[in-house]
């Protein structure tokens, strides 16, 4: 199994591919079905944003280890317009696209770690991680 997979994002059809790849990569790590759905949903949101606001970009998936933790990293990057006010963009209900404005804050809640680096005129890079919860019960 490859440790890194990158998918070019050019249209809404790539959302399906990205979701599938994400699940495919997360299954062998031992995530529950619920967690797989949460990861796929978070992937959908950041990929949809690439299509809507940047037109094209890339979604990379990595298997990550930190100490004895294992998980998946999802990195969505584009060279689109960038986000002028990240704090605002992370608020529930904020949208420049007349949409619900729940994508980014939702994705953050679904994952364990969430980071945005964005520069106006340069692009946006979102890194999200989810760790396998081993010590449940
Ligand atoms: N990759 C991106 N490049 C540029 N701007 C972005 C990008 N992703 C998000 N944004 C900006 O952040 C705002 C909030 O994004 P978010 O996904 O939370 O909501 P939305 O896409 O507007 O609505 P929803 O996701 O609920 O359909 C967007 O309206 C847009 O202005
Ligand atoms: Mg969105």
CSV table of C-alpha atoms and ligand atoms in Angstrom, one decimal:
chain,number,residue,atom,x,y,z
A,1,UNK,CA,0.0,0.0,0.0
A,2,UNK,CA,1.3,3.4,-1.0
A,3,UNK,CA,1.8,5.9,1.8
A,4,UNK,CA,0.9,8.9,-0.3
A,5,UNK,CA,-1.7,9.3,-3.0
A,6,UNK,CA,-2.5,12.6,-4.8
A,7,UNK,CA,-5.5,13.2,-6.9
A,8,UNK,CA,-5.8,16.1,-9.3
A,9,UNK,CA,-9.0,18.1,-8.8
A,10,UNK,CA,-10.6,19.7,-11.8
A,11,UNK,CA,-14.3,19.1,-11.6
A,12,UNK,CA,-17.0,18.0,-9.3
A,13,UNK,CA,-16.6,14.4,-10.5
A,14,UNK,CA,-13.3,14.3,-8.7
A,15,UNK,CA,-15.1,14.6,-5.4
A,16,UNK,CA,-16.2,11.0,-5.8
A,17,UNK,CA,-12.7,9.8,-6.6
A,18,UNK,CA,-11.3,11.7,-3.7
A,19,UNK,CA,-13.8,10.2,-1.2
A,20,UNK,CA,-13.2,6.7,-2.5
A,21,UNK,CA,-9.5,7.0,-2.3
A,22,UNK,CA,-9.7,8.4,1.2
A,23,UNK,CA,-11.8,5.5,2.4
A,24,UNK,CA,-9.6,3.0,0.6
A,25,UNK,CA,-6.5,4.4,2.4
A,26,UNK,CA,-8.2,4.7,5.8
A,27,UNK,CA,-9.8,1.2,5.9
A,28,UNK,CA,-6.5,-0.7,6.6
A,29,UNK,CA,-5.6,1.7,9.4
A,30,UNK,CA,-8.6,0.3,11.4
A,31,UNK,CA,-11.0,3.2,11.3
A,32,UNK,CA,-14.6,2.3,12.1
A,33,UNK,CA,-17.3,2.6,9.4
A,34,UNK,CA,-18.6,5.8,11.1
A,35,UNK,CA,-15.1,7.3,11.1
A,36,UNK,CA,-14.7,6.4,7.5
A,37,UNK,CA,-17.8,8.3,6.6
A,38,UNK,CA,-16.7,11.3,8.7
A,39,UNK,CA,-13.3,11.3,6.8
A,40,UNK,CA,-15.0,11.0,3.5
A,41,UNK,CA,-17.4,13.9,4.3
A,42,UNK,CA,-14.5,16.2,5.3
A,43,UNK,CA,-12.7,15.3,2.1
A,44,UNK,CA,-15.9,16.1,0.1
A,45,UNK,CA,-16.1,19.6,1.7
A,46,UNK,CA,-12.5,20.7,1.0
A,47,UNK,CA,-12.5,19.2,-2.5
A,48,UNK,CA,-15.9,20.9,-3.3
A,49,UNK,CA,-14.4,24.2,-2.2
A,50,UNK,CA,-11.4,23.7,-4.6
A,51,UNK,CA,-13.9,23.2,-7.4
A,52,UNK,CA,-16.1,26.1,-6.4
A,53,UNK,CA,-13.5,28.7,-5.5
A,54,UNK,CA,-10.3,27.8,-7.1
A,55,UNK,CA,-11.5,25.7,-10.1
A,56,UNK,CA,-8.6,23.2,-9.8
A,57,UNK,CA,-6.1,21.9,-7.3
A,58,UNK,CA,-4.9,18.7,-5.7
A,59,UNK,CA,-5.9,16.4,-2.9
A,60,UNK,CA,-3.2,14.3,-1.2
A,61,UNK,CA,-3.7,11.6,1.3
A,62,UNK,CA,-1.0,10.4,3.6
A,63,UNK,CA,-0.7,7.7,6.2
A,64,UNK,CA,0.9,9.3,9.2
A,65,UNK,CA,2.5,8.2,12.4
A,66,UNK,CA,3.2,10.2,15.5
A,67,UNK,CA,4.6,8.1,18.4
A,68,UNK,CA,2.3,5.1,18.6
A,69,UNK,CA,-0.6,7.0,16.9
A,70,UNK,CA,-1.5,6.1,13.4
A,71,UNK,CA,-3.8,8.1,11.2
A,72,UNK,CA,-4.6,9.7,7.9
A,73,UNK,CA,-3.6,13.2,6.7
A,74,UNK,CA,-5.7,14.9,4.1
A,75,UNK,CA,-4.1,17.8,2.3
A,76,UNK,CA,-6.1,20.0,-0.1
A,77,UNK,CA,-4.2,22.6,-2.0
A,78,UNK,CA,-4.9,25.0,-4.8
A,79,UNK,CA,-3.5,28.1,-6.5
A,80,UNK,CA,-6.8,29.9,-6.4
A,81,UNK,CA,-7.8,33.3,-5.0
A,82,UNK,CA,-7.0,32.5,-1.4
A,83,UNK,CA,-9.0,33.3,1.7
A,84,UNK,CA,-8.8,36.9,2.9
A,85,UNK,CA,-10.1,36.3,6.4
A,86,UNK,CA,-9.6,32.7,7.6
A,87,UNK,CA,-11.3,33.4,11.0
A,88,UNK,CA,-14.4,34.5,9.2
A,89,UNK,CA,-14.3,31.7,6.7
A,90,UNK,CA,-14.2,29.2,9.7
A,91,UNK,CA,-17.5,30.6,11.1
A,92,UNK,CA,-20.7,28.6,10.7
A,93,UNK,CA,-22.8,30.3,8.1
A,94,UNK,CA,-20.2,32.4,6.4
A,95,UNK,CA,-20.2,32.0,2.6
A,96,UNK,CA,-19.1,34.1,-0.3
A,97,UNK,CA,-20.9,31.6,-2.6
A,98,UNK,CA,-24.4,32.0,-1.3
A,99,UNK,CA,-24.2,28.5,0.1
A,100,UNK,CA,-24.6,27.3,3.7
A,101,UNK,CA,-21.1,28.2,4.9
A,102,UNK,CA,-20.8,25.0,6.8
A,103,UNK,CA,-18.1,23.2,4.8
A,104,UNK,CA,-14.9,24.4,6.5
A,105,UNK,CA,-16.2,24.5,10.1
A,106,UNK,CA,-17.9,21.2,9.5
A,107,UNK,CA,-14.8,19.5,8.2
A,108,UNK,CA,-12.9,20.9,11.2
A,109,UNK,CA,-15.4,19.3,13.6
A,110,UNK,CA,-15.2,15.9,11.8
A,111,UNK,CA,-11.4,15.7,12.0
A,112,UNK,CA,-8.9,15.7,14.9
A,113,UNK,CA,-6.6,18.3,13.5
A,114,UNK,CA,-7.3,21.1,11.1
A,115,UNK,CA,-5.0,23.8,9.7
A,116,UNK,CA,-5.4,26.4,6.9
A,117,UNK,CA,-2.6,28.3,5.2
A,118,UNK,CA,-3.9,30.8,2.7
A,119,UNK,CA,-2.7,33.8,0.9
A,120,UNK,CA,-4.8,36.1,-1.3
A,121,UNK,CA,-3.8,35.8,-4.9
A,122,UNK,CA,-1.6,32.7,-4.2
A,123,UNK,CA,-3.9,29.9,-3.0
A,124,UNK,CA,-5.0,27.8,-0.1
A,125,UNK,CA,-3.6,24.7,1.6
A,126,UNK,CA,-5.7,22.8,4.2
A,127,UNK,CA,-4.2,20.0,6.2
A,128,UNK,CA,-6.5,17.8,8.3
A,129,UNK,CA,-5.7,14.7,10.3
A,130,UNK,CA,-7.7,12.0,11.9
A,131,UNK,CA,-6.1,9.5,14.3
A,132,UNK,CA,-7.3,5.9,14.9
A,133,UNK,CA,-8.9,5.8,18.3
A,134,UNK,CA,-7.4,2.7,19.8
A,135,UNK,CA,-8.1,3.0,23.5
A,136,UNK,CA,-11.9,3.2,23.3
A,137,UNK,CA,-13.0,0.7,26.0
B,1,LIG,N1,-10.1,26.7,-1.5
B,1,LIG,C1,-10.7,27.9,-1.3
B,1,LIG,N2,-10.2,29.0,-2.0
B,1,LIG,C2,-10.8,30.2,-1.8
B,1,LIG,N3,-11.8,30.5,-0.9
B,1,LIG,C3,-12.2,29.5,-0.2
B,1,LIG,C4,-11.7,28.1,-0.4
B,1,LIG,N4,-12.4,27.3,0.5
B,1,LIG,C5,-13.3,28.1,1.1
B,1,LIG,N5,-13.2,29.4,0.7
B,1,LIG,C6,-14.0,30.6,1.2
B,1,LIG,O1,-14.4,30.3,2.5
B,1,LIG,C7,-15.8,30.4,2.6
B,1,LIG,C8,-16.4,29.3,3.6
B,1,LIG,O2,-16.2,28.0,3.1
B,1,LIG,P1,-17.2,26.9,3.5
B,1,LIG,O3,-16.8,25.6,2.8
B,1,LIG,O4,-17.2,26.8,5.0
B,1,LIG,O5,-18.6,27.4,3.0
B,1,LIG,P2,-19.2,27.4,1.5
B,1,LIG,O6,-18.4,26.7,0.6
B,1,LIG,O7,-19.5,28.9,1.2
B,1,LIG,O8,-20.6,26.7,1.8
B,1,LIG,P3,-20.9,25.1,2.0
B,1,LIG,O9,-19.5,24.5,2.1
B,1,LIG,O10,-21.6,25.0,3.3
B,1,LIG,O11,-21.6,24.7,0.7
B,1,LIG,C9,-16.3,30.2,1.2
B,1,LIG,O12,-17.6,30.8,1.0
B,1,LIG,C10,-15.2,30.9,0.4
B,1,LIG,O13,-15.3,32.3,0.5
B,2,LIG,MG1,-17.8,24.7,1.1
